[in-house]
Short mmCIF file of C-alpha atoms and ligand atoms in Angstrom, two decimals:
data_model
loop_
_atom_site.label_atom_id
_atom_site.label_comp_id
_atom_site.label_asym_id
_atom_site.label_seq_id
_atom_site.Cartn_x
_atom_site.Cartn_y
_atom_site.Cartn_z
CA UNK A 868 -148.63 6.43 -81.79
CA UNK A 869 -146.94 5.95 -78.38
CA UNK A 870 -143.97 8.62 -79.73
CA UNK A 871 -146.80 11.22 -80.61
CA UNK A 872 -149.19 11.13 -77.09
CA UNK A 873 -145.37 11.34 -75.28
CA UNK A 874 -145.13 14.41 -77.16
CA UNK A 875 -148.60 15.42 -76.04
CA UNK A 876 -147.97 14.76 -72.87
CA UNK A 877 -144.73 16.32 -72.62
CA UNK A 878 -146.60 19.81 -73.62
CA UNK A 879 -149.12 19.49 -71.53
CA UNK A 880 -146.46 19.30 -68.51
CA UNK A 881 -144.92 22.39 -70.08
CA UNK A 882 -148.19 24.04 -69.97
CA UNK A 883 -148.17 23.76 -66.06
CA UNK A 884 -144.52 24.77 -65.62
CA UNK A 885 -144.84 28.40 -68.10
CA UNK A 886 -147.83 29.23 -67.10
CA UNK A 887 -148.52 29.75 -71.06
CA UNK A 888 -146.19 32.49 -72.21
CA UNK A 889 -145.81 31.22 -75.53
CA UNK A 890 -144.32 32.14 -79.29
CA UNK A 891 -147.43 34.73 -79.38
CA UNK A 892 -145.23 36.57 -77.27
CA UNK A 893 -142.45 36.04 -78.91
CA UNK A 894 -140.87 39.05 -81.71
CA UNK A 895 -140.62 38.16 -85.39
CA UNK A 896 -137.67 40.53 -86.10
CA UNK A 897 -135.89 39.39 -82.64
CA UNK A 898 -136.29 36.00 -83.81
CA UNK A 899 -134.71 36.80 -87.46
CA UNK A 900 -131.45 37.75 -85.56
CA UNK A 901 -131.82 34.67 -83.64
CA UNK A 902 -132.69 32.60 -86.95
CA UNK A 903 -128.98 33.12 -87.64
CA UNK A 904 -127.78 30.40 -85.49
CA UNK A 905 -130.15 28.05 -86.98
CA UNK A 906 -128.75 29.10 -90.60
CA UNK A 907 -125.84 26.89 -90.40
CA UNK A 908 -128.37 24.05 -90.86
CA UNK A 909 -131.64 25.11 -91.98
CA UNK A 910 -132.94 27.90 -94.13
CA UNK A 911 -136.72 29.11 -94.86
CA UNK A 912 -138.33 31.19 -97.30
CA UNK A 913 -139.01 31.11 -100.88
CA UNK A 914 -135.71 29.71 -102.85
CA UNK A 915 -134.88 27.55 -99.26
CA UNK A 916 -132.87 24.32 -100.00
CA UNK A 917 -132.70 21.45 -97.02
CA UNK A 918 -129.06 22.03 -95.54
CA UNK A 919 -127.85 19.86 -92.96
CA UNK A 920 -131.50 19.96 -91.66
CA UNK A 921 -134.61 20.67 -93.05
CA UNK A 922 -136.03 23.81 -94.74
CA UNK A 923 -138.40 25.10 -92.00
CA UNK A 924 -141.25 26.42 -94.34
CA UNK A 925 -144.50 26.15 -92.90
CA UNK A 926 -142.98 24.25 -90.14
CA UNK A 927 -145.67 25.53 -87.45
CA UNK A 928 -148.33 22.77 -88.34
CA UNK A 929 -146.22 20.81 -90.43
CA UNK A 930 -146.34 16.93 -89.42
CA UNK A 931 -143.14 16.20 -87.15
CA UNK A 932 -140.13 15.06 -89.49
CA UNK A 933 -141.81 14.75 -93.24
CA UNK A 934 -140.82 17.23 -95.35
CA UNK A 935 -140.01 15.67 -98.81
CA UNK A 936 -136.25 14.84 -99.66
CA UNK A 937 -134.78 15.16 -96.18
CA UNK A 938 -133.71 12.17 -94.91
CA UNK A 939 -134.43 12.07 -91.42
CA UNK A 940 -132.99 10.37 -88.17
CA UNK A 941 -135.34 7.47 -87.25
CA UNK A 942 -136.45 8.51 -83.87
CA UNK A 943 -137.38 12.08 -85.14
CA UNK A 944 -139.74 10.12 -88.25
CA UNK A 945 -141.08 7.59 -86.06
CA UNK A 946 -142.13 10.56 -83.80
CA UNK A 947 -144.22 12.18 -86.81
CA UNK A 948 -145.65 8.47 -88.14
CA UNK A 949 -148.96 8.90 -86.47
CA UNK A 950 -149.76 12.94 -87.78
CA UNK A 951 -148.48 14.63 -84.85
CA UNK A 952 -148.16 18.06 -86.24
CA UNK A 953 -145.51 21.07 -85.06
CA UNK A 954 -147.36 23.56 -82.79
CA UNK A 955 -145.25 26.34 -81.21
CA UNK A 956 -145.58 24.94 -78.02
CA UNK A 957 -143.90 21.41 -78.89
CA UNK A 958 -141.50 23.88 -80.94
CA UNK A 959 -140.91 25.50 -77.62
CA UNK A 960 -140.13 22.17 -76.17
CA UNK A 961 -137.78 20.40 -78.61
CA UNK A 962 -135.61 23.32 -78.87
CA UNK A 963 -134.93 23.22 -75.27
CA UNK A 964 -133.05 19.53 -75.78
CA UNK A 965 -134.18 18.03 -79.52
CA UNK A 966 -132.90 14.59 -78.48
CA UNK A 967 -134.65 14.28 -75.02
CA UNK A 968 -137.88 15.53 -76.72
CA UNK A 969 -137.57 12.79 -79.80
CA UNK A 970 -137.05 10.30 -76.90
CA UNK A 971 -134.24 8.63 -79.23
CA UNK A 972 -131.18 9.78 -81.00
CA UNK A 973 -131.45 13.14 -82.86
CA UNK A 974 -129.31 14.79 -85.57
CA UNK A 975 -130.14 17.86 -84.23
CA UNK A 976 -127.63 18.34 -81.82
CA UNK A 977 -128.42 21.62 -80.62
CA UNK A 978 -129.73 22.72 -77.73
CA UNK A 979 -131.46 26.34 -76.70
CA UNK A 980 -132.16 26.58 -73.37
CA UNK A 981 -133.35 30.46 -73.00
CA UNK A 982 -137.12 30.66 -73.44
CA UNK A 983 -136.98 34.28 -74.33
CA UNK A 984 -134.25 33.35 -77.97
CA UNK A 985 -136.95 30.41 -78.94
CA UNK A 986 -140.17 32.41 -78.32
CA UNK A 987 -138.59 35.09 -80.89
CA UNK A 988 -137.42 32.67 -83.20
CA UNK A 989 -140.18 30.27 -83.15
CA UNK A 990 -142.36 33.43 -84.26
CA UNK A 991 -140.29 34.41 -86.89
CA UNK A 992 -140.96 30.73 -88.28
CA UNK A 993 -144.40 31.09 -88.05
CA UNK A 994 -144.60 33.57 -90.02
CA UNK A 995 -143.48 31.54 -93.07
CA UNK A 996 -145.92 29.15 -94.82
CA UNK A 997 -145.45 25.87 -96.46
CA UNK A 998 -144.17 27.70 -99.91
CA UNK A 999 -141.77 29.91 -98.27
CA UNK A 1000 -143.64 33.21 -98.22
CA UNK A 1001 -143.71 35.77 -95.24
CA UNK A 1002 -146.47 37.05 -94.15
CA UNK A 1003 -146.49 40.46 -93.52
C1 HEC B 2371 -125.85 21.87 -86.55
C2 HEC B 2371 -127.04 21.87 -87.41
C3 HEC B 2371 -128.34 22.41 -86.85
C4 HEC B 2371 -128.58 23.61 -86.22
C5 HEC B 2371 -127.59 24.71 -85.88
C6 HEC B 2371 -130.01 23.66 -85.98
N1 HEC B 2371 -130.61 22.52 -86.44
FE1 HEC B 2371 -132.59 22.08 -86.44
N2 HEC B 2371 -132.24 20.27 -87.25
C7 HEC B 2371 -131.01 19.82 -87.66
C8 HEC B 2371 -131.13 18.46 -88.17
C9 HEC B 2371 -130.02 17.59 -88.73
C10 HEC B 2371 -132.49 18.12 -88.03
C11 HEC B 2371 -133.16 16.76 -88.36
C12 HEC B 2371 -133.22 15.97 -87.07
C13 HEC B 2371 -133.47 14.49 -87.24
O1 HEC B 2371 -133.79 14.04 -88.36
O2 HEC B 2371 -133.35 13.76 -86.24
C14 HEC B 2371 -133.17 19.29 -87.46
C15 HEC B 2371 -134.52 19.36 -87.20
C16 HEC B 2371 -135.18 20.50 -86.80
C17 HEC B 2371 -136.61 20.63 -86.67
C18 HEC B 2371 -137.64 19.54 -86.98
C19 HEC B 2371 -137.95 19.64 -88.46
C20 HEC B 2371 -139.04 18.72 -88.97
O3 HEC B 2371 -139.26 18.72 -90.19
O4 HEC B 2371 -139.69 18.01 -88.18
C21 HEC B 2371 -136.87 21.90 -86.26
C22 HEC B 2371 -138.21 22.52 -85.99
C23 HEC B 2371 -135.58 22.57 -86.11
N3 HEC B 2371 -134.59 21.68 -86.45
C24 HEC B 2371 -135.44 23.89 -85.73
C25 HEC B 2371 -134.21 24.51 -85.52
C26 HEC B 2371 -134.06 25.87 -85.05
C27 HEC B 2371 -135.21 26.83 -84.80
C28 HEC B 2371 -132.73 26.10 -84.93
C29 HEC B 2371 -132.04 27.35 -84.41
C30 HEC B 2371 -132.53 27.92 -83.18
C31 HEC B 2371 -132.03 24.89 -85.34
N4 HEC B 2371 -132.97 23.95 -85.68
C32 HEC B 2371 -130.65 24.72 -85.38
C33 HEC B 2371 -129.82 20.51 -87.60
C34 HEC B 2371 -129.62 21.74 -86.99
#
């Protein structure tokens, strides 16, 4: 509960700061070039296994750390315990410093600080639902 209204507010700061340029913005086929440095550790689409991370199907409104048969860290589960879904804008946030965002320890240890890379990629991601297929 406290993890998920941090999160909450954490966007709504963010808000203030862009001035609302989000993943709208962003380009899908920009972001599938950028999706490569995420590949390492995650995959998406319809055969996509959980790596070191996650898959990422369907991730844009998918509850924060509970996708089935990934075991995550404890901060990034607790943060998800109350519903707290994905949006792109909290997507937009964690990327910038996953463990500052989780407000614990992360096993993401990543970090993508240019806004322009995560608006792409986030919108590539959303354009994957929660069985892997891309919509058009
Ligand atoms: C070195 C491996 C690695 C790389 C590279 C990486 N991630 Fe992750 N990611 C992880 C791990 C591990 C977790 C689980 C974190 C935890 O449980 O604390 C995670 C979690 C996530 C989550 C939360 C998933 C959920 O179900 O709540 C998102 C979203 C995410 N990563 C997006 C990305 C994107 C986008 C990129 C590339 C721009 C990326 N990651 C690059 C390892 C990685």
């Amino acid at each position: 509960m406290v993890m998920g209204m941090r999160a909450v507010a954490g966007a709504v700061a963010l808000l203030a700061v862009s001035g609302g340029a989000w993943a709208q913005d962003g380009d899908p086929a920009a972001g599938e070039q950028n999706f490569m440095q995420c590949g390492a550790c995650h995959q998406v689409g319809a055969n996509a296994m959980h790596l070191v991370g996650p898959d990422l199907n369907g991730i844009v409104g998918r509850v924060i750390g509970s996708v089935e048969g990934f075991a995550y860290g404890e901060a990034t589960a607790a943060m998800g315990a109350d519903g707290t879904e994905w949006t792109e804008e909290l997507l937009m946030e964690y990327l910038v410093n996953p463990t500052e965002f989780i407000g614990g320890s992360s096993r993401m240890p990543m970090m993508y600080p240019d806004e322009q890379f995560r608006r792409d990629v986030i919108a590539y991601l959303a354009q994957f639902d929660a069985e892997g297929n891309r919509a058009e």
